[in-house]
Coordinates of C-alpha atoms in Angstrom, one line a residue:
Chain E
M12 CA 38.3 30.7 39.2
L13 CA 40.9 28.9 36.9
G14 CA 41.7 32.1 35.3
F15 CA 42.1 33.7 38.5
V16 CA 44.4 30.9 39.6
I17 CA 46.7 31.3 36.3
Q18 CA 46.7 35.0 36.9
R19 CA 48.0 34.5 40.3
L20 CA 50.7 31.9 39.3
L21 CA 52.1 34.3 36.8
Q22 CA 52.1 37.0 39.2
A23 CA 54.1 35.0 41.5
A24 CA 56.4 34.0 38.9
L25 CA 57.1 37.5 38.3
V26 CA 57.6 38.6 42.0
M27 CA 60.0 35.7 42.3
L28 CA 62.2 36.8 39.3
A29 CA 62.3 40.5 40.8
M30 CA 63.5 38.7 44.2
S31 CA 66.2 36.8 42.4
A32 CA 67.4 40.0 40.9
L33 CA 67.4 41.8 44.1
V34 CA 69.0 38.9 46.0
F35 CA 71.9 38.3 43.3
V36 CA 72.6 42.1 43.3
G37 CA 72.6 42.3 47.1
V38 CA 74.6 39.2 47.8
Y39 CA 76.8 38.4 44.7
A40 CA 77.2 41.5 42.8
I41 CA 78.2 43.8 46.0
G42 CA 81.5 43.0 47.5
N43 CA 83.9 40.2 46.3
P44 CA 83.2 36.7 47.2
I45 CA 86.5 35.7 45.8
D46 CA 88.1 37.2 49.4
V47 CA 85.7 34.9 51.1
L48 CA 86.0 31.7 49.0
I49 CA 89.9 31.5 48.9
S50 CA 92.3 31.7 51.6
P51 CA 94.2 35.3 51.5
D52 CA 97.7 33.6 51.2
A53 CA 96.8 31.8 48.0
T54 CA 99.0 32.6 45.1
Q55 CA 98.0 34.8 42.0
D56 CA 97.6 32.0 39.7
I57 CA 95.1 30.1 42.0
R58 CA 93.2 33.2 42.6
A59 CA 92.9 33.9 38.9
E60 CA 91.9 30.3 38.4
A61 CA 89.0 30.8 41.0
I62 CA 87.8 33.7 39.3
R63 CA 87.6 32.1 36.0
R64 CA 86.0 28.9 37.6
L65 CA 83.3 30.7 39.4
G66 CA 82.4 32.7 36.3
L67 CA 83.3 36.0 38.0
D68 CA 85.2 37.4 34.9
L69 CA 82.0 37.3 32.9
P70 CA 79.7 40.6 32.7
L71 CA 77.2 41.0 35.3
W72 CA 74.1 40.0 33.4
Q73 CA 75.9 36.6 32.1
Q74 CA 76.7 36.0 36.0
Y75 CA 73.0 36.7 36.6
L76 CA 71.5 34.4 33.9
A77 CA 74.3 31.6 35.0
F78 CA 72.7 32.1 38.5
L79 CA 69.0 32.2 37.6
G80 CA 69.7 28.9 35.6
R81 CA 71.3 27.1 38.6
L82 CA 68.3 28.3 40.6
L83 CA 65.7 26.7 38.2
R84 CA 67.8 23.5 38.5
G85 CA 67.7 23.7 42.2
D86 CA 71.2 24.4 42.7
F87 CA 71.6 26.9 45.2
G88 CA 75.5 25.9 45.5
T89 CA 77.2 24.5 48.5
S90 CA 77.7 26.0 51.9
F91 CA 81.0 27.2 52.8
V92 CA 80.7 26.4 56.4
F93 CA 79.0 23.0 56.2
G94 CA 80.3 21.8 53.0
M95 CA 77.0 20.3 51.9
P96 CA 74.2 21.4 49.4
V97 CA 72.7 24.5 50.7
L98 CA 69.1 23.2 49.8
D99 CA 69.7 20.0 51.7
L100 CA 71.0 22.2 54.7
I101 CA 67.9 24.4 54.7
L102 CA 65.3 21.6 54.2
S103 CA 67.1 19.9 57.3
R104 CA 66.3 22.8 59.4
L105 CA 63.0 23.8 57.9
P106 CA 60.8 21.7 59.8
A107 CA 62.0 22.8 63.1
T108 CA 61.1 26.4 62.2
L109 CA 57.8 25.2 60.6
E110 CA 56.5 23.5 63.4
L111 CA 57.6 26.2 65.9
A112 CA 56.0 29.0 63.6
L113 CA 52.8 26.8 63.1
A114 CA 52.5 26.2 66.7
A115 CA 53.1 30.0 67.7
V116 CA 50.4 31.2 65.1
L117 CA 47.9 28.5 65.9
I118 CA 48.1 29.5 69.7
G119 CA 47.7 33.1 68.8
T120 CA 44.8 32.6 66.7
L121 CA 43.0 29.9 68.6
V122 CA 43.3 31.9 71.9
G123 CA 43.3 35.5 70.3
V124 CA 39.9 35.0 68.1
P125 CA 37.6 34.0 71.3
L126 CA 39.4 36.7 73.5
G127 CA 38.9 39.2 70.9
V128 CA 35.4 38.4 69.9
Y129 CA 34.3 38.5 73.5
A130 CA 36.1 41.9 74.0
G131 CA 34.3 42.9 71.1
Y132 CA 30.9 41.7 72.2
R133 CA 31.2 43.2 75.6
P134 CA 33.6 46.0 75.2
D135 CA 33.0 47.9 78.6
S136 CA 33.2 44.6 80.8
P137 CA 36.3 44.3 83.1
V138 CA 37.2 41.1 81.4
A139 CA 37.5 42.8 78.0
R140 CA 39.5 45.6 79.8
A141 CA 41.9 42.9 81.0
I142 CA 42.0 41.2 77.5
M143 CA 42.7 44.4 76.0
A144 CA 45.5 45.1 78.6
V145 CA 47.1 41.8 77.7
S146 CA 47.0 42.7 74.0
V147 CA 48.8 45.9 74.6
L148 CA 51.6 44.1 76.6
G149 CA 51.6 41.7 73.7
F150 CA 52.3 44.5 71.2
S151 CA 54.8 46.4 73.3
V152 CA 57.0 44.1 75.3
P153 CA 60.0 42.9 73.5
T154 CA 60.1 39.3 72.3
F155 CA 63.7 38.8 73.4
W156 CA 62.7 39.9 77.2
V157 CA 59.8 37.7 77.3
G158 CA 61.9 34.8 76.1
L159 CA 64.3 35.4 78.7
I160 CA 61.5 36.0 81.4
L161 CA 59.8 32.7 80.2
I162 CA 63.1 30.8 80.6
L163 CA 64.1 32.2 83.9
T164 CA 60.4 31.4 85.3
F165 CA 59.7 28.1 83.8
A166 CA 62.9 26.7 83.2
V167 CA 65.4 28.2 85.8
N168 CA 63.0 28.8 88.8
L169 CA 60.1 26.5 88.5
D170 CA 62.2 23.7 86.6
W171 CA 59.1 22.5 84.8
L172 CA 60.3 23.0 81.1
P173 CA 63.6 22.8 79.2
A174 CA 65.1 25.9 78.7
G175 CA 66.2 25.5 75.2
D176 CA 67.2 23.2 72.3
R177 CA 64.7 21.0 70.5
G178 CA 64.9 17.5 72.5
P179 CA 64.0 14.2 70.9
T180 CA 62.1 14.0 67.4
V181 CA 60.3 11.4 65.8
Q182 CA 60.8 10.5 62.3
V183 CA 57.7 10.9 59.7
L184 CA 58.0 11.1 56.0
G185 CA 61.8 10.8 56.8
I186 CA 61.8 14.3 58.8
G187 CA 62.2 14.7 62.4
W188 CA 59.1 16.4 64.4
S189 CA 58.9 17.4 68.1
F190 CA 55.2 17.9 68.3
L191 CA 54.4 14.0 68.3
T192 CA 55.7 13.3 71.7
L193 CA 54.9 14.7 74.9
E194 CA 58.6 15.4 75.5
G195 CA 59.1 17.0 72.4
L196 CA 56.2 19.3 73.1
S197 CA 57.6 20.3 76.4
F198 CA 60.7 21.4 74.2
L199 CA 58.3 23.2 71.6
L200 CA 56.2 24.9 74.4
L201 CA 58.2 27.6 75.7
P202 CA 59.7 29.1 72.1
A203 CA 56.1 28.7 70.8
L204 CA 54.4 30.7 73.6
N205 CA 57.1 33.3 73.3
L206 CA 56.6 33.9 69.4
S207 CA 52.7 33.7 69.9
L208 CA 52.3 36.5 72.2
F209 CA 52.6 39.2 69.3
K210 CA 50.4 37.2 67.2
L211 CA 48.0 36.8 70.3
A212 CA 47.7 40.6 70.7
M213 CA 47.1 41.1 66.9
M214 CA 44.3 38.6 66.6
I215 CA 42.8 40.0 69.7
R216 CA 42.7 43.3 68.4
L217 CA 41.4 42.2 64.7
S218 CA 38.5 40.1 66.1
R219 CA 37.6 42.7 68.6
A220 CA 37.3 45.4 66.0
G221 CA 35.4 43.1 63.6
T222 CA 33.3 42.0 66.2
R223 CA 32.2 45.3 67.4
E224 CA 31.3 46.3 63.9
A225 CA 29.4 43.3 63.3
M226 CA 27.3 43.5 66.4
L227 CA 26.1 46.8 65.0
T228 CA 24.8 45.3 61.7
D229 CA 21.4 44.6 61.1
T230 CA 22.6 41.1 60.4
V231 CA 22.9 40.5 64.2
K232 CA 19.8 42.7 65.0
F233 CA 17.7 40.6 62.9
A234 CA 19.2 37.3 64.3
R235 CA 18.3 38.6 67.6
A236 CA 14.8 39.2 66.5
A237 CA 14.7 35.8 65.5
G238 CA 15.5 34.7 69.1
L239 CA 18.9 33.4 68.6
K240 CA 21.0 33.1 71.8
D241 CA 24.0 35.7 71.9
R242 CA 26.3 32.8 71.8
T243 CA 24.9 31.2 68.7
I244 CA 25.1 34.7 67.0
L245 CA 28.7 35.1 67.8
R246 CA 29.6 31.5 66.9
R247 CA 27.6 31.2 63.6
H248 CA 27.2 34.6 62.4
V249 CA 29.7 36.9 63.7
L250 CA 32.7 34.6 63.3
R251 CA 31.8 33.8 59.8
L252 CA 31.6 37.6 59.1
I253 CA 35.0 38.4 60.6
S254 CA 36.8 35.5 59.1
I255 CA 38.3 37.1 56.1
P256 CA 40.8 39.5 57.8
I257 CA 41.6 36.9 60.3
V258 CA 42.5 34.5 57.5
T259 CA 44.5 37.1 55.8
V260 CA 46.6 38.0 59.0
F261 CA 46.9 34.2 59.7
G262 CA 48.7 33.8 56.6
L263 CA 51.0 36.7 56.7
E264 CA 51.9 35.8 60.1
L265 CA 52.5 32.4 59.4
G266 CA 55.0 33.5 56.5
S267 CA 56.8 36.4 58.6
T268 CA 57.2 33.8 61.6
L269 CA 58.6 31.1 59.4
A270 CA 61.1 33.9 57.9
F271 CA 62.0 36.0 61.1
A272 CA 61.6 33.7 64.0
V273 CA 65.3 34.5 64.3
V274 CA 65.2 36.0 67.9
T275 CA 63.0 33.5 69.7
E276 CA 65.4 30.5 67.7
T277 CA 68.3 32.2 69.0
I278 CA 67.3 32.6 72.7
F279 CA 65.9 29.1 72.8
S280 CA 68.8 27.4 70.9
W281 CA 66.0 26.1 68.5
P282 CA 67.8 24.6 65.4
G283 CA 65.7 26.4 62.8
V284 CA 66.3 28.2 59.8
G285 CA 66.4 31.5 61.8
K286 CA 69.3 30.4 63.9
L287 CA 70.9 29.0 60.5
I288 CA 70.8 32.3 58.7
I289 CA 72.2 34.4 61.7
D290 CA 75.2 31.7 61.8
S291 CA 75.6 32.0 58.1
I292 CA 75.6 36.1 58.0
T293 CA 78.5 36.1 60.9
S294 CA 80.4 33.5 59.0
L295 CA 79.6 35.2 55.6
D296 CA 78.2 32.0 53.9
R297 CA 76.8 33.5 50.9
P298 CA 75.1 30.4 49.3
V299 CA 73.1 29.8 52.5
M300 CA 71.8 33.5 52.7
V301 CA 71.0 33.6 49.0
A302 CA 69.1 30.3 49.1
Y303 CA 67.2 31.4 52.5
L304 CA 66.1 34.7 50.6
V305 CA 64.9 33.0 47.8
L306 CA 63.1 30.5 49.8
V307 CA 61.5 33.1 52.1
A308 CA 60.1 35.1 48.9
F309 CA 58.6 31.8 47.7
L310 CA 57.0 31.0 50.9
F311 CA 55.3 34.5 51.1
V312 CA 54.1 34.2 47.5
T313 CA 52.6 30.7 48.3
I314 CA 51.0 31.6 51.4
N315 CA 49.4 34.9 49.6
L316 CA 48.0 32.7 46.7
V317 CA 46.5 30.2 49.4
V318 CA 44.9 33.1 51.3
D319 CA 43.6 34.5 48.1
L320 CA 41.8 31.4 47.3
S321 CA 40.7 30.8 50.8
Y322 CA 38.6 33.6 50.4
A323 CA 36.3 32.3 47.9
L324 CA 35.9 29.3 50.6
L325 CA 34.8 31.9 53.3
D326 CA 32.7 34.5 51.1
P327 CA 30.5 32.9 48.7
R328 CA 29.9 36.3 46.9
L329 CA 33.6 36.0 45.7
R330 CA 32.9 32.4 44.0
R331 CA 31.6 32.5 40.3
H332 CA 28.9 30.3 39.8
G333 CA 28.4 29.0 36.4
A334 CA 24.5 28.7 36.9
A335 CA 23.9 31.3 39.4
A336 CA 20.1 32.0 39.4
Chain X
M9 CA -14.0 41.5 72.9
S10 CA -11.6 39.3 74.6
A11 CA -8.5 40.6 76.1
P12 CA -6.4 42.1 73.3
L13 CA -3.2 40.3 72.3
L14 CA -1.0 43.5 72.9
E15 CA -1.6 46.5 75.2
V16 CA 0.8 49.3 75.2
T17 CA 0.1 51.7 78.1
D18 CA 1.9 54.9 78.3
L19 CA 5.1 53.3 76.8
R20 CA 8.4 55.7 77.0
T21 CA 11.5 55.0 75.4
H22 CA 14.2 57.7 76.0
F23 CA 17.7 57.9 74.5
L24 CA 19.9 59.1 77.3
T25 CA 22.7 60.7 75.2
R26 CA 25.5 63.1 76.3
A27 CA 23.7 66.1 74.7
G28 CA 20.4 65.4 76.8
V29 CA 17.5 63.0 77.0
A30 CA 15.9 62.4 73.6
K31 CA 12.3 61.2 74.1
A32 CA 12.0 59.2 71.0
V33 CA 8.8 57.6 72.2
D34 CA 6.9 59.5 75.0
G35 CA 3.5 57.9 76.3
V36 CA 2.4 56.1 73.6
S37 CA -0.7 53.9 74.4
F38 CA -2.4 51.5 72.0
S39 CA -3.9 48.1 71.8
L40 CA -4.1 45.3 69.1
A41 CA -6.4 42.5 68.9
S42 CA -5.3 38.8 67.7
G43 CA -5.5 39.1 63.8
E44 CA -5.6 42.7 63.5
I45 CA -3.2 44.8 61.2
L46 CA -2.2 48.1 62.7
G47 CA -0.4 50.8 60.5
L48 CA 2.0 52.9 62.2
V49 CA 2.6 56.1 60.5
G50 CA 5.1 59.0 60.7
E51 CA 8.1 60.9 59.5
S52 CA 11.6 59.7 60.0
G53 CA 12.5 60.4 63.5
S54 CA 8.9 60.5 64.7
G55 CA 9.6 57.5 67.0
K56 CA 7.6 54.7 65.0
S57 CA 10.6 52.3 64.6
V58 CA 11.7 52.7 68.1
T59 CA 8.5 51.7 69.1
G60 CA 8.5 48.6 67.0
F61 CA 11.9 47.7 68.7
S62 CA 10.7 48.5 72.0
L63 CA 8.1 45.9 71.5
I64 CA 10.8 43.1 71.0
G65 CA 13.1 44.4 73.5
L66 CA 15.8 45.3 71.1
V67 CA 16.2 49.1 71.6
D68 CA 19.9 49.8 71.1
P69 CA 21.9 51.7 73.9
P70 CA 21.6 54.4 75.0
G71 CA 18.1 53.8 74.4
K72 CA 16.0 52.3 77.3
I73 CA 12.4 51.9 78.0
V74 CA 11.9 54.3 81.0
G75 CA 8.4 54.0 81.7
G76 CA 5.1 52.2 80.9
S77 CA 4.0 48.7 80.2
I78 CA 3.7 46.1 77.2
R79 CA 1.2 43.6 78.1
F80 CA 1.5 40.9 75.5
A81 CA -0.9 37.8 76.0
G82 CA -1.2 38.7 79.5
R83 CA 2.6 39.2 80.5
D84 CA 4.4 42.6 80.7
L85 CA 7.4 42.6 78.5
V86 CA 8.8 45.6 80.1
G87 CA 11.3 44.3 82.8
L88 CA 11.0 40.6 81.7
P89 CA 14.4 38.8 82.1
P90 CA 16.5 38.9 78.9
E91 CA 16.4 35.3 78.6
E92 CA 12.5 35.0 78.7
M93 CA 12.6 37.8 76.3
R94 CA 14.9 36.0 74.0
A95 CA 12.6 33.0 74.3
L96 CA 9.8 35.0 73.1
R97 CA 11.2 36.8 70.3
G98 CA 11.3 34.9 66.8
R99 CA 8.9 32.6 68.5
R100 CA 5.7 34.7 69.3
I101 CA 6.9 38.0 68.2
A102 CA 8.7 38.2 64.9
M103 CA 9.9 41.3 63.3
V104 CA 10.7 42.0 59.4
F105 CA 13.2 44.9 58.8
Q106 CA 13.6 47.3 56.2
D107 CA 16.4 46.3 54.0
P108 CA 16.8 42.3 53.2
Q109 CA 20.1 42.9 51.7
A110 CA 21.2 44.3 55.1
T111 CA 19.4 41.6 57.3
L112 CA 20.2 38.2 55.9
N113 CA 24.0 37.1 56.6
P114 CA 25.8 37.1 53.5
V115 CA 28.0 34.2 54.2
L116 CA 25.4 31.6 55.3
T117 CA 23.0 29.8 53.0
I118 CA 19.3 30.8 53.6
G119 CA 18.8 27.2 54.7
Q120 CA 21.3 27.4 57.6
Q121 CA 19.8 31.1 58.6
M122 CA 16.1 29.7 58.7
A123 CA 17.5 26.6 60.4
L124 CA 19.1 28.5 63.2
A125 CA 16.0 30.7 63.8
L126 CA 14.1 27.2 64.1
Q127 CA 16.7 25.8 66.3
A128 CA 16.8 28.8 68.7
H129 CA 13.4 27.6 69.9
A130 CA 13.2 24.1 69.8
R131 CA 15.2 20.7 69.3
V132 CA 14.7 20.4 65.4
S133 CA 16.9 18.2 63.3
D134 CA 18.9 20.0 60.5
R135 CA 16.8 17.8 58.1
A136 CA 13.3 18.5 59.9
A137 CA 14.4 22.2 59.7
A138 CA 15.1 22.3 56.1
E139 CA 11.8 20.6 55.5
R140 CA 9.9 23.4 57.4
A141 CA 12.0 26.0 55.8
A142 CA 11.2 24.8 52.3
A143 CA 7.6 24.6 53.2
M144 CA 7.6 28.0 54.5
L145 CA 9.8 29.5 51.6
A146 CA 6.9 27.8 49.1
R147 CA 4.2 29.8 51.3
V148 CA 5.7 33.0 50.9
G149 CA 5.8 32.3 46.8
I150 CA 9.3 31.3 46.5
P151 CA 9.5 28.8 43.5
E152 CA 11.6 25.5 43.9
A153 CA 11.8 26.3 47.5
A154 CA 13.9 23.0 48.3
T155 CA 16.6 23.7 46.0
R156 CA 16.9 27.3 46.8
L157 CA 17.8 26.5 50.5
S158 CA 21.6 25.7 49.4
N159 CA 21.6 29.6 48.0
Y160 CA 23.1 32.5 49.5
P161 CA 21.3 35.9 49.9
H162 CA 23.2 37.2 47.1
E163 CA 21.7 35.1 44.6
F164 CA 18.1 36.3 45.3
S165 CA 16.7 39.4 43.9
G166 CA 15.8 42.2 46.5
G167 CA 11.8 41.1 46.4
M168 CA 12.8 37.4 46.9
R169 CA 15.2 38.3 49.6
Q170 CA 12.5 40.3 51.6
R171 CA 10.4 37.1 51.0
V172 CA 12.9 35.0 52.6
A173 CA 13.2 37.4 55.7
I174 CA 9.2 37.2 55.7
A175 CA 9.5 33.4 55.7
M176 CA 11.9 33.4 58.4
A177 CA 9.6 35.4 60.5
L178 CA 6.6 33.3 59.9
L179 CA 8.8 30.2 60.6
N180 CA 7.8 29.6 64.4
G181 CA 4.0 30.8 63.8
P182 CA 4.0 34.1 65.8
E183 CA 1.3 35.7 67.0
L184 CA 2.7 38.9 66.3
I185 CA 4.8 40.3 63.5
V186 CA 6.2 43.8 63.6
A187 CA 7.3 45.0 60.1
D188 CA 9.5 47.9 60.1
E189 CA 9.2 49.4 56.5
P190 CA 9.7 46.2 54.9
T191 CA 8.9 47.5 51.3
T192 CA 10.6 50.7 51.3
A193 CA 13.6 49.2 49.9
L194 CA 11.8 47.3 46.8
D195 CA 10.3 48.4 43.6
V196 CA 6.9 49.8 43.5
S197 CA 5.6 46.7 41.5
I198 CA 7.1 44.4 44.1
Q199 CA 6.0 46.6 47.1
A200 CA 2.3 46.1 45.9
Q201 CA 2.9 42.1 45.5
I202 CA 4.7 41.8 49.0
L203 CA 1.8 43.7 50.5
A204 CA -0.9 41.6 49.4
E205 CA 0.8 38.7 50.3
M206 CA 1.5 39.9 53.5
K207 CA -1.9 40.5 54.2
A208 CA -3.2 37.4 53.2
L209 CA -0.6 35.4 55.2
A210 CA -1.6 37.4 58.3
R211 CA -5.3 36.8 57.6
E212 CA -4.9 32.8 56.9
S213 CA -2.6 32.5 60.0
G214 CA -4.5 34.8 62.3
T215 CA -1.3 36.8 62.9
A216 CA -1.5 40.3 64.3
L217 CA 0.7 42.7 62.4
I218 CA 2.0 46.1 63.2
W219 CA 3.0 47.5 59.8
I220 CA 5.6 50.5 60.5
S221 CA 5.8 53.0 57.4
H222 CA 6.2 56.6 56.5
D223 CA 3.9 55.8 53.7
L224 CA 0.1 56.6 54.1
A225 CA -0.8 55.1 50.7
T226 CA 0.8 51.6 51.8
V227 CA -0.8 51.6 55.0
S228 CA -4.4 52.3 53.7
S229 CA -4.4 49.4 51.4
L230 CA -3.3 47.0 54.2
A231 CA -4.1 48.1 57.7
D232 CA -7.5 48.0 59.7
R233 CA -6.6 50.6 62.0
V234 CA -3.8 53.4 61.9
L235 CA -1.9 55.3 64.5
V236 CA -0.2 58.6 63.3
M237 CA 2.9 59.3 65.3
Y238 CA 4.6 62.7 65.7
A239 CA 7.6 63.5 67.9
G240 CA 7.4 60.4 69.8
R241 CA 3.4 60.7 70.5
I242 CA 0.5 59.2 68.9
V243 CA -1.3 62.4 67.6
E244 CA -4.2 60.4 65.8
S245 CA -5.6 57.0 65.6
G246 CA -8.6 55.2 64.4
P247 CA -10.0 52.9 61.9
V248 CA -7.9 53.5 58.5
G249 CA -10.8 54.3 56.2
E250 CA -12.2 57.2 58.5
V251 CA -9.0 58.6 59.3
L252 CA -7.7 58.9 55.7
R253 CA -11.5 60.0 54.5
A254 CA -11.7 62.7 57.6
P255 CA -8.5 63.4 59.2
R256 CA -9.2 65.4 62.5
H257 CA -5.3 66.3 63.3
P258 CA -3.7 69.1 60.9
Y259 CA -0.7 66.9 61.0
T260 CA -2.6 64.0 59.4
R261 CA -4.1 66.2 56.9
G262 CA -0.6 67.5 56.0
L263 CA 0.5 64.0 55.2
L264 CA -2.4 63.1 53.2
D265 CA -2.0 66.4 51.1
S266 CA 1.7 65.4 50.4
L267 CA 0.6 62.1 48.9
P268 CA 1.0 62.4 45.0
A269 CA -2.2 60.4 44.6
M270 CA -4.4 62.9 46.4
A271 CA -3.2 65.9 44.3
E272 CA -4.9 67.6 41.5
P273 CA -3.0 67.1 38.3
G274 CA -0.9 69.9 37.3
Q275 CA -0.8 71.5 40.8
R276 CA 2.3 71.6 43.0
L277 CA 2.0 69.0 45.7
R278 CA 1.5 70.5 49.1
Q279 CA 4.1 69.8 51.8
I280 CA 4.3 70.3 55.6
P281 CA 6.4 73.6 55.9
G282 CA 9.6 73.1 58.4
T283 CA 11.0 70.0 60.0
A284 CA 10.4 67.6 62.7
P285 CA 11.2 69.1 66.0
S286 CA 14.4 68.1 68.1
L287 CA 13.6 65.2 70.6
L288 CA 16.0 66.7 72.8
A289 CA 13.9 70.0 73.6
L290 CA 10.3 69.4 73.2
S291 CA 7.9 72.1 74.8
P292 CA 5.2 71.0 76.9
G293 CA 2.4 72.2 74.4
C294 CA 1.6 70.5 71.2
P295 CA 4.8 69.6 69.2
F296 CA 3.4 70.1 65.9
A297 CA 2.3 73.8 66.6
P298 CA 5.3 75.4 64.8
R299 CA 4.4 73.8 61.5
C300 CA 0.8 73.8 62.0
P301 CA -1.5 76.1 59.9
R302 CA -4.2 76.3 62.7
A303 CA -2.0 76.9 65.6
D304 CA -2.6 80.0 67.9
A305 CA -1.8 80.8 71.5
D306 CA -3.8 77.9 73.0
C307 CA -1.3 75.5 71.4
D308 CA 1.4 76.4 74.0
A309 CA -0.7 74.3 76.6
P310 CA -0.6 70.6 76.3
P311 CA -3.2 69.5 73.6
P312 CA -6.5 68.0 75.0
R313 CA -7.0 64.2 74.3
V314 CA -10.3 63.7 72.5
E315 CA -11.7 60.3 72.0
A316 CA -14.9 59.2 70.3
D317 CA -16.2 56.3 68.3
G318 CA -13.0 54.3 68.3
R319 CA -11.1 57.4 67.1
L320 CA -8.7 59.6 69.0
F321 CA -6.7 62.7 68.4
L322 CA -4.8 65.3 70.5
C323 CA -5.3 68.6 69.1
H324 CA -6.6 72.3 70.2
H325 CA -8.1 73.0 67.2
P326 CA -9.1 70.0 65.3
L327 CA -10.5 69.8 61.8
E328 CA -14.3 69.3 61.3
A329 CA -15.7 65.8 61.4
A330 CA -17.1 64.9 58.2
A331 CA -20.8 65.8 57.7

């Protein structure tokens, strides 16, 4: 197990290295940052001085190594627009996205898996057909449209929930969170629902397919022969048998939602990293873009590692026993 | 003799497929006394497993019991409400399957699986369940049973896994166990052990046993009586010794002749020519006729049912009774 962890950590480091090179080439080496950094009417001397100070006169590989060195020290530079260290800026926005993404993926999983298991257990029932219709909608209706409809329905017409923004937060561990108060939750609900629709559809499909397959196995037949109730079989046997793909998708979806909740955050004016990155792209705030991309890569690598390790918890055959009989 | 434990009358289990109706079990009748061991023998597709699954009400769709009755301890199981059937399964009628690798859940410990089997029928605390499970594992010959409850199926050998499955079947003290080829997936040496233990367990607990197998040799060492099935029907039945010594149906003869143990050394094994007929298009005559060395024009008509001295066979041209 320890060997496995070390091996995965080395792989993770390699992925991060490759990602840093891509980000560097993509954002720093292409185009001319100097045009963005200093005003167009600066004199030639000021311009030359800035180029030297930023190291832009050095060969590409030296610039990359310097960039890498700064990254390793946690120095992502300073935002052009906000004039504060990029890392602080992103970390101030990350909790908002984190709780939004987590809420969305949790709703999708906790609602989607039971629905999908039922749809797989009774595939021909009208309820199962209705569930599958919902999942088709979840896949095919664009997120931005659903977001607008949600706002129109629940915020504008019914006036039950706020239309956007994050509302009040409660400070815990020096970070503001919305989900701890009822009012905060009311702000969180609509964007989380909006984001969760696609995940819901995915979880329904995944657990339906897994359940249909599991119901045909001798394991389920044997459990039936032992007189177990179908409900017990679904809860104790089937759910465990289908848990590995579900955990995998949970992890991947959490990662991609954290990174790409952009559309929803924009529609609901949710002050998360997705909105930050869109703003920084429009204002050509390069350090923010770089830091964001590197952090996203880091996030995915970490989530994948956690998912891999959780397999061993879910499937005893993947554990290596020192003293197995 | 008192009323039998199980009385199956004219059981018909058909599969309503798109290609037509497959009569997997077509008019099977037999009875079984408490504590009796019955061998159910036939080739693949003869309907022997479907008969077993019909008894516990677990025929997979599109299969369906379309006729007949299964009287078990005075109640007809055909048409019993699903919940009552469920309550019966595992408690009074248990089943052991062919491949323990596939039947035990790989991600639950055997202690958890045995506890579920107990708790399906009675309020049993986890602790009491573990004690009963351990006692049953010890009875089927698993050493250090108490500590092995926390093991997963993959930590057992094939033979041990089947013992676990047998222990699960015995847990609730059933009156009848249906065993569907439970030794087929095992080594020959383990087979013999499990057979002997199964027989001893059934005898000492007074459990009736239906042993489904394609292997006449296995059945001969275990069963009191044997039923030979062909194309969804019973073609011959009787006490196991008599049937094996002097079969009356040519199909039973053919099965016996194809056993290696019965052959003369150096001779080629005899086999039954042809293959089992399609269950979709059975003629009204004897289904075995196309493969039968004794068949003639008579065999186009349904074979007569001959019953004498506890033996039964369906044949126009039976083999001679032993002198």
